[in-house]
mmCIF file of C-alpha atoms in Angstrom:
data_model
loop_
_atom_site.group_PDB
_atom_site.id
_atom_site.type_symbol
_atom_site.label_atom_id
_atom_site.label_comp_id
_atom_site.label_asym_id
_atom_site.label_seq_id
_atom_site.Cartn_x
_atom_site.Cartn_y
_atom_site.Cartn_z
ATOM 1 C CA ASP A 1 16.545 -6.053 8.835
ATOM 2 C CA THR A 2 17.630 -3.456 6.470
ATOM 3 C CA GLY A 3 14.567 -3.844 3.800
ATOM 4 C CA VAL A 4 14.613 -4.180 0.116
ATOM 5 C CA SER A 5 16.807 -1.720 -1.395
ATOM 6 C CA GLN A 6 16.810 -0.742 -4.951
ATOM 7 C CA ASN A 7 19.831 0.837 -7.205
ATOM 8 C CA PRO A 8 19.505 3.283 -8.455
ATOM 9 C CA ARG A 9 17.122 5.428 -7.012
ATOM 10 C CA HIS A 10 16.626 7.218 -10.080
ATOM 11 C CA LYS A 11 17.536 7.150 -13.723
ATOM 12 C CA ILE A 12 17.312 9.450 -16.665
ATOM 13 C CA THR A 13 17.922 7.950 -19.963
ATOM 14 C CA LYS A 14 17.600 9.136 -23.500
ATOM 15 C CA ARG A 15 15.167 6.649 -25.774
ATOM 16 C CA GLY A 16 16.714 3.534 -27.392
ATOM 17 C CA GLN A 17 18.803 3.115 -24.749
ATOM 18 C CA ASN A 18 19.307 0.553 -22.021
ATOM 19 C CA VAL A 19 18.716 0.168 -18.354
ATOM 20 C CA THR A 20 19.632 -2.257 -15.261
ATOM 21 C CA PHE A 21 17.995 -1.954 -12.111
ATOM 22 C CA ARG A 22 18.884 -3.700 -9.045
ATOM 23 C CA CYS A 23 17.047 -4.929 -6.457
ATOM 24 C CA ASP A 24 18.227 -6.574 -3.058
ATOM 25 C CA PRO A 25 15.598 -8.042 -0.762
ATOM 26 C CA ILE A 26 15.346 -8.646 2.717
ATOM 27 C CA SER A 27 18.135 -11.305 2.968
ATOM 28 C CA GLU A 28 16.481 -13.967 4.469
ATOM 29 C CA HIS A 29 13.285 -13.667 1.372
ATOM 30 C CA ASN A 30 13.078 -16.189 -0.745
ATOM 31 C CA ARG A 31 10.415 -14.743 -2.745
ATOM 32 C CA LEU A 32 11.011 -11.494 -4.982
ATOM 33 C CA TYR A 33 8.556 -9.531 -7.357
ATOM 34 C CA TRP A 34 8.667 -6.776 -9.577
ATOM 35 C CA TYR A 35 6.094 -3.930 -10.009
ATOM 36 C CA ARG A 36 5.305 -1.162 -12.283
ATOM 37 C CA GLN A 37 3.922 2.161 -11.006
ATOM 38 C CA THR A 38 2.699 4.586 -13.420
ATOM 39 C CA LEU A 39 1.318 8.324 -11.753
ATOM 40 C CA GLY A 40 -2.085 8.529 -10.083
ATOM 41 C CA GLN A 41 -1.921 4.504 -10.282
ATOM 42 C CA GLY A 42 -1.431 1.758 -8.353
ATOM 43 C CA PRO A 43 1.400 -0.548 -9.096
ATOM 44 C CA GLU A 44 1.582 -3.204 -11.724
ATOM 45 C CA PHE A 45 2.477 -7.274 -11.465
ATOM 46 C CA LEU A 46 5.320 -7.403 -13.599
ATOM 47 C CA THR A 47 6.961 -10.666 -12.925
ATOM 48 C CA TYR A 48 7.908 -13.049 -9.732
ATOM 49 C CA PHE A 49 10.726 -15.474 -8.767
ATOM 50 C CA GLN A 50 10.928 -18.434 -6.061
ATOM 51 C CA ASN A 51 14.336 -18.164 -5.177
ATOM 52 C CA GLU A 52 16.480 -18.197 -8.542
ATOM 53 C CA ALA A 53 12.988 -19.555 -10.687
ATOM 54 C CA GLN A 54 11.692 -17.131 -12.269
ATOM 55 C CA LEU A 55 7.454 -18.420 -11.984
ATOM 56 C CA GLU A 56 5.654 -15.952 -13.428
ATOM 57 C CA LYS A 57 5.754 -12.887 -15.937
ATOM 58 C CA SER A 58 2.878 -10.485 -17.117
ATOM 59 C CA ARG A 59 2.149 -9.527 -20.347
ATOM 60 C CA LEU A 60 2.840 -5.811 -19.374
ATOM 61 C CA LEU A 61 6.439 -7.619 -19.264
ATOM 62 C CA SER A 62 7.183 -7.216 -23.151
ATOM 63 C CA ASP A 63 10.553 -8.551 -24.882
ATOM 64 C CA ARG A 64 12.514 -5.592 -24.330
ATOM 65 C CA PHE A 65 11.883 -6.711 -20.280
ATOM 66 C CA SER A 66 14.008 -9.318 -18.936
ATOM 67 C CA ALA A 67 14.503 -10.289 -14.972
ATOM 68 C CA GLU A 68 17.085 -12.153 -13.687
ATOM 69 C CA ARG A 69 17.744 -13.461 -10.094
ATOM 70 C CA PRO A 70 20.634 -15.585 -10.848
ATOM 71 C CA LYS A 71 21.347 -16.913 -7.435
ATOM 72 C CA GLY A 72 18.054 -16.267 -5.180
ATOM 73 C CA SER A 73 19.689 -13.221 -3.506
ATOM 74 C CA PHE A 74 19.300 -10.184 -5.581
ATOM 75 C CA SER A 75 17.544 -9.341 -8.774
ATOM 76 C CA THR A 76 18.279 -7.068 -11.788
ATOM 77 C CA LEU A 77 15.877 -5.713 -14.068
ATOM 78 C CA GLU A 78 17.175 -4.733 -17.670
ATOM 79 C CA ILE A 79 15.253 -2.745 -20.266
ATOM 80 C CA GLN A 80 16.523 -2.734 -23.596
ATOM 81 C CA ARG A 81 15.769 -0.014 -26.314
ATOM 82 C CA THR A 82 14.054 2.096 -23.731
ATOM 83 C CA GLU A 83 10.406 3.767 -24.553
ATOM 84 C CA GLN A 84 9.029 7.025 -23.240
ATOM 85 C CA GLY A 85 6.028 4.845 -22.011
ATOM 86 C CA ASP A 86 8.832 3.039 -20.042
ATOM 87 C CA SER A 87 8.523 6.368 -17.705
ATOM 88 C CA ALA A 88 7.420 4.953 -14.844
ATOM 89 C CA MET A 89 8.414 4.148 -10.635
ATOM 90 C CA TYR A 90 9.466 0.573 -10.363
ATOM 91 C CA LEU A 91 8.874 -1.446 -7.741
ATOM 92 C CA CYS A 92 10.665 -3.837 -5.945
ATOM 93 C CA ALA A 93 8.722 -6.171 -3.367
ATOM 94 C CA SER A 94 10.124 -9.119 -0.977
ATOM 95 C CA SER A 95 8.277 -12.074 0.925
ATOM 96 C CA LEU A 96 8.933 -14.916 2.921
ATOM 97 C CA ASP A 97 7.183 -17.968 1.406
ATOM 98 C CA GLN A 98 3.985 -19.215 3.661
ATOM 99 C CA LEU A 99 0.574 -20.708 3.152
ATOM 100 C CA ALA A 100 0.319 -19.584 -0.444
ATOM 101 C CA GLY A 101 -1.179 -16.252 -1.033
ATOM 102 C CA THR A 102 -0.671 -15.122 2.504
ATOM 103 C CA ASP A 103 2.794 -13.785 2.424
ATOM 104 C CA THR A 104 2.976 -10.362 3.042
ATOM 105 C CA GLN A 105 5.265 -8.754 0.060
ATOM 106 C CA TYR A 106 7.513 -5.662 1.519
ATOM 107 C CA PHE A 107 8.507 -2.905 -0.694
ATOM 108 C CA GLY A 108 11.449 -0.899 -1.675
ATOM 109 C CA PRO A 109 12.119 2.672 -2.163
ATOM 110 C CA GLY A 110 11.257 2.099 -6.188
ATOM 111 C CA THR A 111 13.672 2.954 -9.023
ATOM 112 C CA ARG A 112 12.233 6.103 -11.102
ATOM 113 C CA LEU A 113 12.851 6.213 -14.806
ATOM 114 C CA THR A 114 12.186 8.574 -17.063
ATOM 115 C CA VAL A 115 12.805 8.328 -20.859
ATOM 116 C CA LEU A 116 13.922 11.322 -22.793
ATOM 117 C CA ALA B 1 -10.520 -11.857 -13.362
ATOM 118 C CA GLN B 2 -9.531 -10.250 -9.909
ATOM 119 C CA SER B 3 -9.862 -6.432 -9.738
ATOM 120 C CA VAL B 4 -9.884 -4.216 -6.841
ATOM 121 C CA ALA B 5 -11.958 -0.775 -6.887
ATOM 122 C CA GLN B 6 -11.484 2.728 -4.349
ATOM 123 C CA PRO B 7 -14.054 4.884 -5.563
ATOM 124 C CA GLU B 8 -12.997 7.881 -4.027
ATOM 125 C CA ASP B 9 -9.712 9.435 -5.410
ATOM 126 C CA GLN B 10 -9.121 11.936 -2.359
ATOM 127 C CA VAL B 11 -10.547 11.869 1.154
ATOM 128 C CA ASN B 12 -10.466 14.886 3.691
ATOM 129 C CA VAL B 13 -10.846 15.074 7.004
ATOM 130 C CA ALA B 14 -10.373 17.157 10.013
ATOM 131 C CA GLU B 15 -7.252 16.151 12.414
ATOM 132 C CA GLY B 16 -8.763 14.178 15.246
ATOM 133 C CA ASN B 17 -12.103 12.644 13.729
ATOM 134 C CA PRO B 18 -12.391 9.367 12.336
ATOM 135 C CA LEU B 19 -11.591 8.432 8.784
ATOM 136 C CA THR B 20 -12.792 5.866 6.371
ATOM 137 C CA VAL B 21 -11.143 4.754 3.363
ATOM 138 C CA LYS B 22 -13.535 2.468 0.849
ATOM 139 C CA CYS B 23 -11.898 -0.580 -1.133
ATOM 140 C CA THR B 24 -13.884 -3.299 -3.316
ATOM 141 C CA TYR B 25 -13.283 -6.073 -4.507
ATOM 142 C CA SER B 26 -13.952 -8.863 -7.014
ATOM 143 C CA VAL B 27 -12.556 -12.411 -7.061
ATOM 144 C CA SER B 28 -13.275 -16.205 -7.449
ATOM 145 C CA GLY B 29 -13.657 -17.506 -4.037
ATOM 146 C CA ASN B 30 -12.037 -16.156 -1.017
ATOM 147 C CA PRO B 31 -9.772 -13.360 -1.054
ATOM 148 C CA TYR B 32 -6.681 -12.074 0.753
ATOM 149 C CA LEU B 33 -7.063 -8.558 1.018
ATOM 150 C CA PHE B 34 -4.192 -5.426 1.645
ATOM 151 C CA TRP B 35 -3.809 -1.862 2.642
ATOM 152 C CA TYR B 36 -0.444 -0.577 1.819
ATOM 153 C CA VAL B 37 0.263 3.292 2.105
ATOM 154 C CA GLN B 38 2.697 5.292 0.326
ATOM 155 C CA TYR B 39 4.549 8.485 1.146
ATOM 156 C CA PRO B 40 5.635 10.860 -1.447
ATOM 157 C CA ASN B 41 8.643 9.393 -3.438
ATOM 158 C CA ARG B 42 8.837 6.675 -1.178
ATOM 159 C CA GLY B 43 7.740 2.707 -2.116
ATOM 160 C CA LEU B 44 4.521 1.067 -0.024
ATOM 161 C CA GLN B 45 4.361 0.275 3.304
ATOM 162 C CA PHE B 46 2.194 -2.764 5.119
ATOM 163 C CA LEU B 47 -0.541 -1.758 6.955
ATOM 164 C CA LEU B 48 -2.431 -4.655 7.346
ATOM 165 C CA LYS B 49 -4.521 -7.890 5.676
ATOM 166 C CA TYR B 50 -6.702 -10.232 6.223
ATOM 167 C CA ILE B 51 -6.498 -14.470 5.422
ATOM 168 C CA THR B 52 -8.860 -15.704 7.773
ATOM 169 C CA GLY B 53 -10.533 -15.606 10.600
ATOM 170 C CA ASP B 54 -11.853 -11.979 12.912
ATOM 171 C CA ASN B 55 -13.487 -9.625 9.964
ATOM 172 C CA LEU B 56 -11.861 -6.670 11.704
ATOM 173 C CA VAL B 57 -8.203 -6.761 11.671
ATOM 174 C CA LYS B 58 -5.795 -4.715 13.317
ATOM 175 C CA GLY B 59 -2.851 -3.164 11.794
ATOM 176 C CA SER B 60 -0.171 -0.331 11.931
ATOM 177 C CA TYR B 61 -0.604 3.372 13.604
ATOM 178 C CA GLY B 62 -3.799 2.739 14.750
ATOM 179 C CA PHE B 63 -5.343 1.719 11.429
ATOM 180 C CA GLU B 64 -7.966 -1.588 11.071
ATOM 181 C CA ALA B 65 -9.815 -2.545 8.497
ATOM 182 C CA GLU B 66 -13.473 -4.325 8.213
ATOM 183 C CA PHE B 67 -13.696 -7.783 5.837
ATOM 184 C CA ASN B 68 -17.380 -7.480 4.879
ATOM 185 C CA LYS B 69 -18.077 -10.960 2.645
ATOM 186 C CA SER B 70 -21.750 -9.960 1.711
ATOM 187 C CA GLN B 71 -20.655 -6.678 0.795
ATOM 188 C CA THR B 72 -17.336 -7.625 -1.429
ATOM 189 C CA SER B 73 -15.593 -4.702 1.037
ATOM 190 C CA PHE B 74 -12.335 -4.249 2.716
ATOM 191 C CA HIS B 75 -12.849 -0.656 4.218
ATOM 192 C CA LEU B 76 -9.866 0.966 5.948
ATOM 193 C CA LYS B 77 -10.850 2.821 9.156
ATOM 194 C CA LYS B 78 -8.845 4.804 12.089
ATOM 195 C CA PRO B 79 -10.793 6.180 14.813
ATOM 196 C CA SER B 80 -8.963 9.569 15.257
ATOM 197 C CA ALA B 81 -7.159 11.170 12.302
ATOM 198 C CA LEU B 82 -3.653 12.623 12.547
ATOM 199 C CA VAL B 83 -2.292 14.842 9.996
ATOM 200 C CA SER B 84 0.612 12.621 9.724
ATOM 201 C CA ASP B 85 -1.377 10.004 8.191
ATOM 202 C CA SER B 86 -1.903 12.477 5.152
ATOM 203 C CA ALA B 87 -0.751 9.567 2.186
ATOM 204 C CA LEU B 88 -1.996 7.446 -0.567
ATOM 205 C CA TYR B 89 -3.178 4.468 0.628
ATOM 206 C CA PHE B 90 -3.735 1.325 -1.708
ATOM 207 C CA CYS B 91 -6.048 -1.578 -1.025
ATOM 208 C CA ALA B 92 -4.882 -4.738 -2.867
ATOM 209 C CA VAL B 93 -6.125 -8.449 -3.455
ATOM 210 C CA ARG B 94 -5.079 -11.755 -3.928
ATOM 211 C CA GLY B 95 -7.547 -15.183 -4.700
ATOM 212 C CA ARG B 96 -6.614 -17.802 -2.764
ATOM 213 C CA ASP B 97 -6.879 -20.188 -6.121
ATOM 214 C CA SER B 98 -4.222 -18.004 -7.998
ATOM 215 C CA SER B 99 -0.717 -18.673 -8.368
ATOM 216 C CA ALA B 100 -0.623 -17.231 -4.688
ATOM 217 C CA SER B 101 2.092 -14.395 -6.819
ATOM 218 C CA LYS B 102 0.419 -11.426 -7.849
ATOM 219 C CA ILE B 103 -0.910 -8.941 -5.977
ATOM 220 C CA ILE B 104 -4.019 -6.707 -7.899
ATOM 221 C CA PHE B 105 -3.802 -3.245 -6.577
ATOM 222 C CA GLY B 106 -6.420 -0.512 -6.655
ATOM 223 C CA SER B 107 -5.358 2.784 -7.820
ATOM 224 C CA GLY B 108 -5.045 4.401 -4.688
ATOM 225 C CA THR B 109 -6.901 6.964 -2.244
ATOM 226 C CA ARG B 110 -5.273 9.999 -1.423
ATOM 227 C CA LEU B 111 -6.027 11.231 1.834
ATOM 228 C CA SER B 112 -5.858 14.850 3.430
ATOM 229 C CA ILE B 113 -5.699 15.563 6.997
ATOM 230 C CA ARG B 114 -6.006 19.027 7.734
ATOM 231 C CA PRO B 115 -4.885 20.600 11.087
#
């Protein structure tokens, strides 16, 4: 069990550019979550996959954001036309499906995005 | 709507003393409750969770939390604090009648343990 990994760890980009982040979950975990965390706040839910199906999206996830999990393993989160307000830590978590709601989410180290 | 409140932005405790980090929640029905810890420049680490049963839940690193339904609280406790416990702590809630997906996090409490 190597834990959840995220790449890159840091990304600096200019406003208007597109960025893509990758998350590799714990190998046997079928659920994958994306959260965003800004300074001084707790993580905010963005979206959730069960296997390859994206089952829920937050209204925080504007049309500039898209997430995929094509084979039910790793996931990517893309932000198009980045804005300064997108600067945040993007966290990925994974879990193993259990009785609804009881699964424990294990988090990766995050990708810190800075939009200049 | 689900929500979590952590009323203290910062808690300061001397090493060796007991510590408490407070959390209250609002959710329809019975909740699932979680505590996570975050060290600088790192992701969240799971500490413990309440699902059902015994109101006192024991977790990692000697931490425990007590579920109090009447007070809608889930305070994190440790009998004897260590300097290495200094970190940012998040309480989180998930409703049982939700889509069983997202967790709602509090804003966090910074715990500082002085030697």
